[in-house]
Tab-separated table of C-alpha atoms in Angstrom:
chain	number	residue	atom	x	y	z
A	1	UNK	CA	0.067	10.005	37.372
A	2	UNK	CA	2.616	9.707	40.009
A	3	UNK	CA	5.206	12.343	38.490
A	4	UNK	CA	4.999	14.672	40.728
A	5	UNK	CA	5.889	12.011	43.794
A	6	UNK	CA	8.707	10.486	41.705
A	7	UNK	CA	10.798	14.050	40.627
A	8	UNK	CA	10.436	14.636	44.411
A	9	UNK	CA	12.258	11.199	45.148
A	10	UNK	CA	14.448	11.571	42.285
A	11	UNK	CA	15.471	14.941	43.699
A	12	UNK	CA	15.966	13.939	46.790
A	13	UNK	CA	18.295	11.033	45.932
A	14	UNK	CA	20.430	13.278	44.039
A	15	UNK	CA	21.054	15.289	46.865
A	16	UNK	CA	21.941	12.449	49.107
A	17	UNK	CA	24.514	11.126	46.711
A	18	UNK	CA	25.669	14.880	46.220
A	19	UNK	CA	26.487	15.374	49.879
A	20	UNK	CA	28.304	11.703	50.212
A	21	UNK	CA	30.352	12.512	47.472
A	22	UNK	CA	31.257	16.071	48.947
A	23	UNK	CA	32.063	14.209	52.109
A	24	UNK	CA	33.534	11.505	50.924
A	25	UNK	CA	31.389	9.116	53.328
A	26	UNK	CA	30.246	5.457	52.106
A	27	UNK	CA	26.877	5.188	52.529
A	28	UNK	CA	25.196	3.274	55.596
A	29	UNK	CA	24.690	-0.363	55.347
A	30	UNK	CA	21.084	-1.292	54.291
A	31	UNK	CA	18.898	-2.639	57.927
A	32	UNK	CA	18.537	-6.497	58.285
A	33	UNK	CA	14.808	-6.266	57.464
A	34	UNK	CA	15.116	-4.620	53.846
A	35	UNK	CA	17.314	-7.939	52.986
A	36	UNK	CA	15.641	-11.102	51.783
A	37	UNK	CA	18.645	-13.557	52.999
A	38	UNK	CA	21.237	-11.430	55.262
A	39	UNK	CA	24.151	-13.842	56.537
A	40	UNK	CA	23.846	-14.604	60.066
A	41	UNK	CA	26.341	-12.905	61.966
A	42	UNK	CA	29.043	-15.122	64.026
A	43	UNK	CA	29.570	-15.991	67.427
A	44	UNK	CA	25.085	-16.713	68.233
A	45	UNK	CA	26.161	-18.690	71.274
A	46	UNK	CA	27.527	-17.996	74.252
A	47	UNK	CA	27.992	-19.529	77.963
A	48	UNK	CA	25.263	-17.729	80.139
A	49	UNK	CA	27.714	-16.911	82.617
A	50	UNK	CA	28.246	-13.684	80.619
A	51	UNK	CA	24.556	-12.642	81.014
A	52	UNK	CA	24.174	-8.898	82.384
A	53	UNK	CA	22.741	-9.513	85.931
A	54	UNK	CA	22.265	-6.178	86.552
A	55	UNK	CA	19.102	-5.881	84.839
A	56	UNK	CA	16.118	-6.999	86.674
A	57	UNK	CA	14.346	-9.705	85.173
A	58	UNK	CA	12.814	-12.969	85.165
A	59	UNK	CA	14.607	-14.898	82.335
A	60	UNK	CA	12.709	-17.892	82.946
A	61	UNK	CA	9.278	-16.172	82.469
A	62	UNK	CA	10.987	-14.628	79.390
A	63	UNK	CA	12.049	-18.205	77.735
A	64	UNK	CA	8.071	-19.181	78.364
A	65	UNK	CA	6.808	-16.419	76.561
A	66	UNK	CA	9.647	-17.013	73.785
A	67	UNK	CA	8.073	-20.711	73.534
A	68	UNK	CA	4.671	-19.197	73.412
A	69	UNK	CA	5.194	-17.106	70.849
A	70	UNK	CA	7.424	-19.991	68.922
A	71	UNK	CA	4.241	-21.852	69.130
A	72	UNK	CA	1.764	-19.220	67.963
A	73	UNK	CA	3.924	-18.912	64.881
A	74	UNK	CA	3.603	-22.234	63.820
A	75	UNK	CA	0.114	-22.556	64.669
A	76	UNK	CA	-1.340	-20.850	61.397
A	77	UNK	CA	-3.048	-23.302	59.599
A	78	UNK	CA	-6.234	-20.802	59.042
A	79	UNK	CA	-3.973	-18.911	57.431
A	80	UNK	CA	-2.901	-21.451	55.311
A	81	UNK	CA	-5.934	-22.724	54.630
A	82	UNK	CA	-7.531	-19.642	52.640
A	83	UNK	CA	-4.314	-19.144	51.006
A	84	UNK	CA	-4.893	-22.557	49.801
A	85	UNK	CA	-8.618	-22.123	48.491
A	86	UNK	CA	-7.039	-18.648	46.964
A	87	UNK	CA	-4.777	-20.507	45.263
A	88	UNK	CA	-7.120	-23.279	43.889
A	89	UNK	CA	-9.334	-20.104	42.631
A	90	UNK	CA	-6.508	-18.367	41.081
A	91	UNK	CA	-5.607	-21.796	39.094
A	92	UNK	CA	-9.134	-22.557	38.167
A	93	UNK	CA	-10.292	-19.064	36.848
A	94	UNK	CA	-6.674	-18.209	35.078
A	95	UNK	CA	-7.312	-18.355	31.301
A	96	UNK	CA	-10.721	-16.806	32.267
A	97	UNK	CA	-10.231	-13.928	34.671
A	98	UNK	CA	-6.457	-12.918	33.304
A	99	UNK	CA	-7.326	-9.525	31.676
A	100	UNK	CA	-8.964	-8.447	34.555
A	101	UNK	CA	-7.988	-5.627	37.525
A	102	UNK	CA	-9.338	-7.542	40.040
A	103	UNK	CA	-7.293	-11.010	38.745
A	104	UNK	CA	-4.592	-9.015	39.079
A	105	UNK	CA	-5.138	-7.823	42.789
A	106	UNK	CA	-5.456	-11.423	43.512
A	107	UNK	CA	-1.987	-11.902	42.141
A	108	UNK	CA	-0.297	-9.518	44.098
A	109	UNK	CA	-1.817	-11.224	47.219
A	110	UNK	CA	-0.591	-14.489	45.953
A	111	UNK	CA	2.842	-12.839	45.672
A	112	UNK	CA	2.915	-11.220	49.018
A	113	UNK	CA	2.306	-14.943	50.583
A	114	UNK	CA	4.605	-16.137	48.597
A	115	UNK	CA	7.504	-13.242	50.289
A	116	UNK	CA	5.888	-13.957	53.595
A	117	UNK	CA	6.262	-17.982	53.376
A	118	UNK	CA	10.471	-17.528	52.176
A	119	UNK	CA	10.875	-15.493	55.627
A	120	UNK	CA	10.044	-18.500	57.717
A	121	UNK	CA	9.443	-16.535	60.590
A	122	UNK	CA	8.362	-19.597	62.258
A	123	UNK	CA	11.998	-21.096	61.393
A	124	UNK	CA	13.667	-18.256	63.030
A	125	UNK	CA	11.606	-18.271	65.927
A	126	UNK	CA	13.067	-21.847	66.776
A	127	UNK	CA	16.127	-21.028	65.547
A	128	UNK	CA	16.439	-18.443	68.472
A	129	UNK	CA	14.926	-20.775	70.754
A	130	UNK	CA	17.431	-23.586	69.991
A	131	UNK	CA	20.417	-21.388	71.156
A	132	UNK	CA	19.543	-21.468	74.961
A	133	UNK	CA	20.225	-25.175	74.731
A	134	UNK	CA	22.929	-24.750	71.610
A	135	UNK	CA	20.561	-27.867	70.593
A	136	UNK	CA	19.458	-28.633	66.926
A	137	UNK	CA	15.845	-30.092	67.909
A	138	UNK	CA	13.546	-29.295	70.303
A	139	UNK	CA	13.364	-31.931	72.238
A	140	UNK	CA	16.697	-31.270	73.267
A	141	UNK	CA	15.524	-28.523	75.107
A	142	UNK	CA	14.523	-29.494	78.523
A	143	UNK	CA	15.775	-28.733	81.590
A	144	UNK	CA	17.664	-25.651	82.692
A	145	UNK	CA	19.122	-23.565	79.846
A	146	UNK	CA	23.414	-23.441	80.011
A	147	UNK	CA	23.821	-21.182	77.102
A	148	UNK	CA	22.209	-17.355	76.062
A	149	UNK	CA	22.403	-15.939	72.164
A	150	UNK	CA	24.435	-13.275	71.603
A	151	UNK	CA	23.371	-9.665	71.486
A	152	UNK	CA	23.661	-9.924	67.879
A	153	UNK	CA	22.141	-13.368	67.482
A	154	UNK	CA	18.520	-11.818	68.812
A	155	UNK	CA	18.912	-8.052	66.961
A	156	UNK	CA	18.658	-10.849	64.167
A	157	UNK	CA	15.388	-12.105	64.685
A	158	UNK	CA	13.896	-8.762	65.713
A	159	UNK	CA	14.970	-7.233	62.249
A	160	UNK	CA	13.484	-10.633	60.765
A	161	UNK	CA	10.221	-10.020	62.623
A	162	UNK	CA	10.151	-6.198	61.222
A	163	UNK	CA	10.322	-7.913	57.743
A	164	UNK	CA	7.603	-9.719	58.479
A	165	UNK	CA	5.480	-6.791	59.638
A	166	UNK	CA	6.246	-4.777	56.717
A	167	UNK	CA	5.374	-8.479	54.280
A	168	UNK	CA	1.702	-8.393	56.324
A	169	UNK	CA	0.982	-4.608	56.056
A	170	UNK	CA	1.593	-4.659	52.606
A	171	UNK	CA	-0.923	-7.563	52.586
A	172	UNK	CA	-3.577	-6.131	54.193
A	173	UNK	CA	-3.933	-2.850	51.628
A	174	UNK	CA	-3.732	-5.582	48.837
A	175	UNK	CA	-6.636	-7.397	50.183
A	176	UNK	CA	-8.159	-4.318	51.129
A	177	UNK	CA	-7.752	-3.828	46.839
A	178	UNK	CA	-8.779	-7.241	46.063
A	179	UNK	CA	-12.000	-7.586	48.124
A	180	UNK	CA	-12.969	-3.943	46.589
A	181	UNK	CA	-12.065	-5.123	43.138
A	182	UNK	CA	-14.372	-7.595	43.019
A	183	UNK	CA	-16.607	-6.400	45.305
A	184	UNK	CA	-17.796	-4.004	41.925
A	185	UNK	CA	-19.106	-7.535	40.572
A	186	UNK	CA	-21.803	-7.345	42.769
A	187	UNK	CA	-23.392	-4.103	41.616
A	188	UNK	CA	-22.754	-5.573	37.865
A	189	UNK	CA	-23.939	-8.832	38.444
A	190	UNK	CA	-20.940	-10.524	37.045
A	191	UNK	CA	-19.410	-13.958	38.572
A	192	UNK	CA	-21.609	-13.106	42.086
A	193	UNK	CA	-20.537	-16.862	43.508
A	194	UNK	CA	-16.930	-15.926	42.784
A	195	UNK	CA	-16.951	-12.286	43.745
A	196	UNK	CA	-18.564	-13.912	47.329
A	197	UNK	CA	-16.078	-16.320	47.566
A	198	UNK	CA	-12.598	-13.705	46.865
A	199	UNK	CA	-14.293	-11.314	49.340
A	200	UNK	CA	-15.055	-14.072	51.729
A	201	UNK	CA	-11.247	-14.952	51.719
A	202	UNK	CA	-9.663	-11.282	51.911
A	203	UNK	CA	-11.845	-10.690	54.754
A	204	UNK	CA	-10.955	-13.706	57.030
A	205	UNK	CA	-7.161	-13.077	55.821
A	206	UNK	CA	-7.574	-9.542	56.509
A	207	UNK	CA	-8.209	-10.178	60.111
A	208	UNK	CA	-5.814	-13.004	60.573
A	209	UNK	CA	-2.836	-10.873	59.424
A	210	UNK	CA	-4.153	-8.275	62.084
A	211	UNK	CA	-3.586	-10.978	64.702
A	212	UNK	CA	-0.551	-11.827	63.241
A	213	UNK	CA	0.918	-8.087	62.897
A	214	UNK	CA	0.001	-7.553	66.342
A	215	UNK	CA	1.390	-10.570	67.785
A	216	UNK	CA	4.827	-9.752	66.261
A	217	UNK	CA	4.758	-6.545	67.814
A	218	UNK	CA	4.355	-7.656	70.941
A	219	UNK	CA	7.268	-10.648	70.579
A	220	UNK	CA	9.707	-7.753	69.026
A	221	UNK	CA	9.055	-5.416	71.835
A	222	UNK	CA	9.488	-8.721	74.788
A	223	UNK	CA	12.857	-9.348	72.755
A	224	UNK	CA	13.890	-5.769	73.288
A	225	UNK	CA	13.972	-5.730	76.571
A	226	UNK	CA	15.289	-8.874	76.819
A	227	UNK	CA	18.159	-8.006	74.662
A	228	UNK	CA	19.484	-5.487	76.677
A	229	UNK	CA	21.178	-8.451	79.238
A	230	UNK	CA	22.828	-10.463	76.212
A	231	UNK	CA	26.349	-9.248	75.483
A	232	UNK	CA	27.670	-8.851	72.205
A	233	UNK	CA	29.568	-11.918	70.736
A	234	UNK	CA	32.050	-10.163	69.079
A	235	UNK	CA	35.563	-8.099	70.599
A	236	UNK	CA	34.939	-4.243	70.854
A	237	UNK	CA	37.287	-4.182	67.543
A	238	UNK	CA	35.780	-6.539	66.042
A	239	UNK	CA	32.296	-5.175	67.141
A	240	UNK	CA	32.833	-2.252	65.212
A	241	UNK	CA	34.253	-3.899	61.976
A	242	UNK	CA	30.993	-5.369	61.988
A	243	UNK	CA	28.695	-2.411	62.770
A	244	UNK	CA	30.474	-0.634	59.720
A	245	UNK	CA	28.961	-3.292	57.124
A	246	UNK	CA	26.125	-4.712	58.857
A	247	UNK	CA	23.158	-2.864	60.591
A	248	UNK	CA	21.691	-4.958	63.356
A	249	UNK	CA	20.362	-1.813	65.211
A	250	UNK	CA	17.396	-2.490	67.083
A	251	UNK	CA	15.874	0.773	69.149
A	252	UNK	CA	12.260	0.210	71.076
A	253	UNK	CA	11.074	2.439	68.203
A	254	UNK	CA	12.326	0.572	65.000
A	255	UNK	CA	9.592	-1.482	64.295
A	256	UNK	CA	7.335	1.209	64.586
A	257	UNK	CA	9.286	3.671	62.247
A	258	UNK	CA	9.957	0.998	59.646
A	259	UNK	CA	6.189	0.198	59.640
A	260	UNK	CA	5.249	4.256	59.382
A	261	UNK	CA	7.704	4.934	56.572
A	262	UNK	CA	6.636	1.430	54.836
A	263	UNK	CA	3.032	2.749	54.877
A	264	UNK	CA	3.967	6.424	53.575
A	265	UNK	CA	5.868	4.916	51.040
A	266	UNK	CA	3.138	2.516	49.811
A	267	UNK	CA	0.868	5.297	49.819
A	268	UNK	CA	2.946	7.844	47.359
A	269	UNK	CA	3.346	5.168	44.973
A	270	UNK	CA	-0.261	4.315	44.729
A	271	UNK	CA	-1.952	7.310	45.091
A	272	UNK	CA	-2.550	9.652	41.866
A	273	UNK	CA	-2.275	13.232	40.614
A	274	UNK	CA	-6.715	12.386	40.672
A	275	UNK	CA	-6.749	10.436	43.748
A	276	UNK	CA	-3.985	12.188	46.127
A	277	UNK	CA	-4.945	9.775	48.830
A	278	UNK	CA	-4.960	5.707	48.556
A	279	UNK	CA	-7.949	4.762	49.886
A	280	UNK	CA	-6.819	1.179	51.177
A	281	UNK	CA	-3.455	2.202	52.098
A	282	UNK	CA	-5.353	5.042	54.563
A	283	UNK	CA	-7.431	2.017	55.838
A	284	UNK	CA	-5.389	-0.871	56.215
A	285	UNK	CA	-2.920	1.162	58.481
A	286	UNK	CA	-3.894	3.649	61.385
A	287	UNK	CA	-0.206	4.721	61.237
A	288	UNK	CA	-0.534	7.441	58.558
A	289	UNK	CA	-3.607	9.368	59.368
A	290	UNK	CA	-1.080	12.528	60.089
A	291	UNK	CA	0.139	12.058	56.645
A	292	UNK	CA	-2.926	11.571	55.489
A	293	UNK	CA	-3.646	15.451	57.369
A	294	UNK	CA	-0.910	16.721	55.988
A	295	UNK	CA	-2.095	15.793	52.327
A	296	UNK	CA	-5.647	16.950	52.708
A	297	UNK	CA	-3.651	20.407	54.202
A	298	UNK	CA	-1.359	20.445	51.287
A	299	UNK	CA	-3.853	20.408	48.297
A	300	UNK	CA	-6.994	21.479	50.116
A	301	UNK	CA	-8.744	18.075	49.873
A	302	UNK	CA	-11.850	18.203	51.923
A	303	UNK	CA	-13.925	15.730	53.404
A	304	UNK	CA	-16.969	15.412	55.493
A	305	UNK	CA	-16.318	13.860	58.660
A	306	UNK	CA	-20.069	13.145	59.410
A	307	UNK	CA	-20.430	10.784	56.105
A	308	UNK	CA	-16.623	9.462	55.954
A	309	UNK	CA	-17.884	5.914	56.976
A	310	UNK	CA	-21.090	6.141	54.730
A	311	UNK	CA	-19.453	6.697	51.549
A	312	UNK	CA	-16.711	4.638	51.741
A	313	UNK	CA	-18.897	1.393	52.311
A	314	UNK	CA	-21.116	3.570	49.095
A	315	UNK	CA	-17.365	3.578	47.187
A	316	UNK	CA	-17.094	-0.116	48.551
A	317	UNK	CA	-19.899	-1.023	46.477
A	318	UNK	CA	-18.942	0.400	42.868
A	319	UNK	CA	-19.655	3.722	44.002
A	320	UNK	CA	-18.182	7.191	43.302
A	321	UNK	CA	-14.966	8.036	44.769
A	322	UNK	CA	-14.056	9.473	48.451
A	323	UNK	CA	-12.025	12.049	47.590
């Protein structure tokens, strides 16, 4: 069903390795954020004496907000907790629910926690932290800070933070899936107490991992700016040795682009040669309505704007489809 998408990617691929072979060009190193472990780089530490004066800001308000956002990370035990009665559901209806397309949904959820938990953002939040002390535990850090993190040391944890954004927005469009899935049960009259209970879950999670999304937005844009005084902990050679095999680039805009094409991609390789538009893709993130346009303008798909919200809570409930 999703030929047509794939021969275009396929295509498009072959070109690219056409025109680096022409050239005779390696091809870019791979971001930080598509990695699951990238090495740290060397040099994290350095004396703050080499901080970049220049720029205007308050460093010390910065560090607070750092610790704030170091403590919001670690504070998620509603989060945890429905991923723990998810998991206690998914163990006690296995051998029953299996076969089923909304057991599955459920899985992927599990699996997308289970990517989200291995980044430790939490981890890497202290991690940074740490290095304005060049401590190992917290409570080493008191007093006035004698040490900054390199440039690259803090391009580090933003690209970490993209990979969690990307972990989260893939988890909201698989709740989004999961609390539809079963939400069918309720026009069928199948399991009802455990159709309540899934939706009940994918809804609170829903909306925590819109608090969480937006919350790491707002820490990777503070870092951003705050970047900008920390000076790279490498030599200028050795700076670009490094920049050739490792990319650590960090713009104001990278989040933001990573999340867009993240969502575009998600929605090619669900959508259909029926359904030309993935529903919970289109819902879960605001980010692709203009592709979304551009779709609808591409194969004529038209839509009611008056009734959009009526009949997807009608599709919601076992209904026909939107488009």
């Amino acid at each position: 069903t999703t030929f047509v998408h794939k021969k275009r990617l396929f295509f498009f691929d072959s070109e690219q390795k056409i025109i680096m072979s022409l050239t005779n060009t390696p091809p870019p190193p791979p971001p930080y954020y598509t990695q699951l472990n990238p090495p740290l780089p060397t040099n994290l530490v350095l004396s703050n004496v080499r901080i970049n004066k220049k720029i205007d800001i308050d460093h010390k308000e910065q560090l607070d907000r750092l610790r704030s956002y170091l403590t919001m990370f670690r504070e998620r035990q509603s989060f945890w907790i429905e991923i723990a009665v998810l998991d206690r559901l998914h163990y006690k209806n296995l051998n029953q629910q299996r076969p089923f397309h909304r057991f599955k949904r459920g899985m992927e959820v599990r699996r997308l926690v289970k990517r989200l938990k291995e980044l430790a953002i939490d981890k890497e939040m202290e991690r940074l932290y740490l290095t304005f002390w060049n401590a190992k535990m917290l409570e080493k850090c008191t007093g006035n800070s004698n040490y900054i993190p390199s440039k690259e040391c803090i391009q580090y944890t933003m690209h970490r933070l993209i990979g969690a954004a990307l972990i989260l927005d893939k988890l909201k469009v698989a709740l989004i899936e999961t609390y539809r899935a079963n939400s069918t049960l309720l026009r069928l009259e199948h399991f009802v107490s455990m159709a309540i209970v899934y939706m009940g879950i994918c809804s609170r999670l829903y909306h925590l991992s819109h608090i969480w999304v937006n919350q790491i937005e707002e820490c990777y844009h503070m870092l951003y700016k705050w970047s900008q005084c920390f000076p790279s902990g490498f030599k200028q050679k050795d700076e670009k040795v490094f920049a050739a095999s490792n990319n650590l680039v960090c713009e104001a805009d990278t989040l933001k682009l990573a999340r867009i094409q993240s969502a575009q991609n998600t929605m090619r390789s669900k959508s259909s040669y029926q359904h030309k538009i993935h529903l919970e893709s289109y819902m879960a993130n605001p980010a692709i309505i203009a592709k979304v346009q551009e779709i609808k303008d591409e194969f004529n798909i038209k839509s009611n704007d008056d009734n959009d919200d009526d009949m997807m809570d009608f599709e919601d409930l076992g209904g026909k489809d939107f488009f």
